[in-house]
Coordinates of C-alpha atoms in Angstrom, one line a residue:
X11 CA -24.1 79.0 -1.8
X12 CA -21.9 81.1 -3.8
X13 CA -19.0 79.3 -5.9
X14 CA -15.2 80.7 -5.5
X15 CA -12.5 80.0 -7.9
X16 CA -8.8 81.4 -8.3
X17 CA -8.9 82.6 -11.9
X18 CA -6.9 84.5 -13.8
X19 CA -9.2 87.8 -14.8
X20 CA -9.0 90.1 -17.4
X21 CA -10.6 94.1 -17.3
X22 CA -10.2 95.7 -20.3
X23 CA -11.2 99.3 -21.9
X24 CA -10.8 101.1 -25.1
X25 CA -7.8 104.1 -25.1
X26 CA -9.4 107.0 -25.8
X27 CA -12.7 105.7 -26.8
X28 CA -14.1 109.4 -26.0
X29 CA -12.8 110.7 -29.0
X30 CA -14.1 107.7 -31.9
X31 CA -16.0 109.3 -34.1
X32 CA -18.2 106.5 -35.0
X33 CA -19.5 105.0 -31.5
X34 CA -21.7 102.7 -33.1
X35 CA -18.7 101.1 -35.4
X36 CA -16.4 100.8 -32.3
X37 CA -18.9 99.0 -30.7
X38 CA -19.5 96.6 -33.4
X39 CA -15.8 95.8 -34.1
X40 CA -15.2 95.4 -30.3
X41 CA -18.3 92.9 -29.7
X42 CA -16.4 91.0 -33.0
X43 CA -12.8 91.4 -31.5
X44 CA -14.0 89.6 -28.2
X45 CA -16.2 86.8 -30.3
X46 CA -12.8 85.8 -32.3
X47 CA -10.8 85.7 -29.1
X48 CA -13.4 83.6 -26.9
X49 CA -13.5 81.1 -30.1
X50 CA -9.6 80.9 -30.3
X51 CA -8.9 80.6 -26.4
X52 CA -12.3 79.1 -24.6
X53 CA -12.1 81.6 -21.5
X54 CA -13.6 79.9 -18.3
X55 CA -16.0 83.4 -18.9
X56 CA -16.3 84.6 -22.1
X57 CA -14.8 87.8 -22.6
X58 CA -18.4 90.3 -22.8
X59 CA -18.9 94.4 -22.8
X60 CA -19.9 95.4 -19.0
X61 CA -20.9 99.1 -19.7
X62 CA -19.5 101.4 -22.3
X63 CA -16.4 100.7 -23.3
X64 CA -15.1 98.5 -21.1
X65 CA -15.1 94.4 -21.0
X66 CA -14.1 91.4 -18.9
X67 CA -14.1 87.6 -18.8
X68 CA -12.2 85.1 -16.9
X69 CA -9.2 82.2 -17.3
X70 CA -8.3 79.4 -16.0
X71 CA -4.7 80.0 -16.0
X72 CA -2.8 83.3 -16.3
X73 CA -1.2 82.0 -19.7
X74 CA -4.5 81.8 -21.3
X75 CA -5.4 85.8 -20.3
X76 CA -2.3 87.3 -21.4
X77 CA -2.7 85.3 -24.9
X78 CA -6.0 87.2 -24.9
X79 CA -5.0 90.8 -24.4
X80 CA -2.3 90.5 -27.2
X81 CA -5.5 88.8 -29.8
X82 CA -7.6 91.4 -28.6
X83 CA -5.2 94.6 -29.6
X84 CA -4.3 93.1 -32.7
X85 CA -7.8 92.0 -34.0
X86 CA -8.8 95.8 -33.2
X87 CA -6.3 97.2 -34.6
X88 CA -7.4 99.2 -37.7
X89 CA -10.3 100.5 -35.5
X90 CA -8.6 101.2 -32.1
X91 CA -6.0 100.4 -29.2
X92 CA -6.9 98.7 -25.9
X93 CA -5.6 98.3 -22.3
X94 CA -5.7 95.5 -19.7
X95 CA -5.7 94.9 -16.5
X96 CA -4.9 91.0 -15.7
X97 CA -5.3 89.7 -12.0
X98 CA -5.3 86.2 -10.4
X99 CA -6.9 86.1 -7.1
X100 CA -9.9 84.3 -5.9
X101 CA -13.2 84.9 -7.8
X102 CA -17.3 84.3 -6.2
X103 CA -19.8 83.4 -8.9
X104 CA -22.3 85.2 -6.9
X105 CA -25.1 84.3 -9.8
X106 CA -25.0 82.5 -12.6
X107 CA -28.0 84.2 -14.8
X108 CA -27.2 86.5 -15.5
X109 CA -23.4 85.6 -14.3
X110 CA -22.2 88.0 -11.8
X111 CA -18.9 87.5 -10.2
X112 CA -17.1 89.8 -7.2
X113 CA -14.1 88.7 -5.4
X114 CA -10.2 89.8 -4.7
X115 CA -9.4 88.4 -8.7
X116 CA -11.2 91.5 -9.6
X117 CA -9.6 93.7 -7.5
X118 CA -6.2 92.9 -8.5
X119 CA -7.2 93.5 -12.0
X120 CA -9.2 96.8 -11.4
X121 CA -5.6 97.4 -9.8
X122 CA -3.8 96.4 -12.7
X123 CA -5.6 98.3 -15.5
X124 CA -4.9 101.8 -13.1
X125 CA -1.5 100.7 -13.4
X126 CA -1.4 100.0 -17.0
X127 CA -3.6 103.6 -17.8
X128 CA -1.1 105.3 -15.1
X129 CA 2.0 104.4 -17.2
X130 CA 0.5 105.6 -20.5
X131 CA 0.8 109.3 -19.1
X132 CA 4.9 108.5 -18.7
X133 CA 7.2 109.1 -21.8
X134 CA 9.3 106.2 -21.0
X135 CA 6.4 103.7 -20.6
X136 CA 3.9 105.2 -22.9
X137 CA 3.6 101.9 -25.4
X138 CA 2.3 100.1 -22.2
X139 CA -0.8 98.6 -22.7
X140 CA -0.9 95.7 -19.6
X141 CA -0.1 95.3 -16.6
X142 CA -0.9 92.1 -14.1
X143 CA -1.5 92.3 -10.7
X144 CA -1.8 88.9 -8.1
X145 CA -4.1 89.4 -4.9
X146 CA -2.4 89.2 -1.6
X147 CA -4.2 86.3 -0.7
X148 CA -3.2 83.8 -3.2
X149 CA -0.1 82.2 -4.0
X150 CA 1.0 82.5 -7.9
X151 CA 2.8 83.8 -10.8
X152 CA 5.6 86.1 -9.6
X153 CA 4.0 89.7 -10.4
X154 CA 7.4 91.2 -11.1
X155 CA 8.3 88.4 -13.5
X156 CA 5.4 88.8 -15.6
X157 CA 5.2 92.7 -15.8
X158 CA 8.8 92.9 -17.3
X159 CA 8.0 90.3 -19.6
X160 CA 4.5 92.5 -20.6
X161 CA 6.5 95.9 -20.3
X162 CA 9.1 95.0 -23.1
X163 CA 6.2 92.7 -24.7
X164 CA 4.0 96.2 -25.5
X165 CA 7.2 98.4 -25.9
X166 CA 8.3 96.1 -29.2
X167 CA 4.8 95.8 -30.4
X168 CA 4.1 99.8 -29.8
X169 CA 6.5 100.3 -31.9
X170 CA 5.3 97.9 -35.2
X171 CA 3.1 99.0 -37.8
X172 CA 0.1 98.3 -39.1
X173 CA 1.0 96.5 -41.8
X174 CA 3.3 94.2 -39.5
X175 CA 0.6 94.1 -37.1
X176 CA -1.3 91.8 -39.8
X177 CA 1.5 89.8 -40.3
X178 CA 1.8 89.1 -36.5
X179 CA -1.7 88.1 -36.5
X180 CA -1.1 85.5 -39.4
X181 CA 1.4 83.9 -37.6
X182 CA -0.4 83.9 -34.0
X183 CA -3.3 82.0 -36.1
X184 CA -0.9 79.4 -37.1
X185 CA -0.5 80.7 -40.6
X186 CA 2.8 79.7 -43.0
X187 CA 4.7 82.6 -44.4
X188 CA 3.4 82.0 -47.8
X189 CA -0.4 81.7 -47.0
X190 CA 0.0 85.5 -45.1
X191 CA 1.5 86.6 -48.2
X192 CA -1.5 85.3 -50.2
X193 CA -3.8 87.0 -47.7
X194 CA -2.4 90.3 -47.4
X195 CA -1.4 90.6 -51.3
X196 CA 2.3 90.8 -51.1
X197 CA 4.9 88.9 -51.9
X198 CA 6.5 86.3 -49.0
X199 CA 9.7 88.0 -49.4
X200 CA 8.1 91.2 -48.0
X201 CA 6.6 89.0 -45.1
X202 CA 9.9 88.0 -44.3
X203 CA 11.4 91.2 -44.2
X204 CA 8.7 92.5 -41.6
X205 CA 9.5 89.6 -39.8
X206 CA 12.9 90.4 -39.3
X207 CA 12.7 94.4 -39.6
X208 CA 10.3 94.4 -36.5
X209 CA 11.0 91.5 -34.5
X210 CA 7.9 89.8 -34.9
X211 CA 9.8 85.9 -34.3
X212 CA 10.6 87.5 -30.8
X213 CA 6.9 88.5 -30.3
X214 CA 6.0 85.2 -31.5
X215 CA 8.0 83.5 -28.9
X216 CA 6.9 85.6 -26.0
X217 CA 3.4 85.2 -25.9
X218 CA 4.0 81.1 -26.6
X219 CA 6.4 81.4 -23.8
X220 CA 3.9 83.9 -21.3
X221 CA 0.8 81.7 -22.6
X222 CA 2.4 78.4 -21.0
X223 CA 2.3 80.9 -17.7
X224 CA 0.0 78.6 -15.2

């Protein structure tokens, strides 16, 4: 008999992934991207490639997914940009080898990556990169709560650079101020200006806070 959970579920695909020039080297870095993530988080289904350029895995709790699709843009970062599509709804293990999985969990994220992808095209919400969705179904997280949180979440971070971008990733790994400085060969006081200059304490505290989301 097939097994049914309510799961948070992540969908997600690579922003204009038509026009990479190197295929092969997008590939690579995303199959990496998704490895560090799954190590860092323990998804209830490992974040994997579907077909193409698209991926999907599975949480136990909505927290735990929106943690990943921050890791994920930033660890690709130098390569390319990604969007997601987060649901929570109820989700049938239909097989387990190889694992296939149906149910309203991924409709509501199928649903919430159109949403996220539909927003790009919009001049006011074109740093959008995620967007949740809850099945009808299922009582939980309050959708419009979470997607204001996600909307001025992207809009900060569509803003910082790339350099800043690796300073946010020190600090989401736990890193001190000094030991990113070390890494990235600058000083600590230039890690501290980024800090401030882009509001990367604010990101910080947002994805601790959205990650506590059950």
């Amino acid at each position: 008999m097939a097994r049914q959970d309510v799961v948070a579920t992540v969908i997600g695909d690579v922003v204009g992934s038509k026009g990479a020039g190197d295929r092969q080297e997008l590939h690579r870095a995303l199959l990496a991207g998704l490895h560090q993530v799954n190590e860092a988080l323990e998804p209830v289904t490992p974040l994997w490639v579907t077909a193409g350029d698209e991926y999907q895995g599975c949480f136990a709790a909505l927290g735990g997914a929106l943690r990943a699709t921050l890791r994920i843009r930033l660890a690709l970062r130098a390569v390319t940009d990604v969007r997601h599509g987060v649901g929570w709804g109820a989700v049938t293990v239909l097989d387990e080898e190889p694992r296939v999985e149906d149910g309203p969990g991924w409709w509501a994220a199928r649903a919430a990556i159109e949403t996220a992808e539909a927003s790009e095209r919009k001049a006011a919400t074109r740093g959008l990169r995620t967007a949740y969705a809850r099945a009808a179904d299922v009582d939980g997280p309050d959708p419009g709560l979470v997607n204001a949180a996600l909307v001025l979440r992207d809009q900060l971070l569509h803003g910082v650079g790339e350099e800043s971008l690796s300073v946010l990733a020190g600090m989401l790994a736990g890193m001190s101020q000094k030991e990113i400085a070390a890494d990235l060969g600058i000083s600590a006081s230039a890690v501290s200006q980024r800090i401030r200059r882009d509001g990367l304490a604010a990101l910080v505290r947002a994805d601790e806070l959205l990650g506590g989301v059950a």
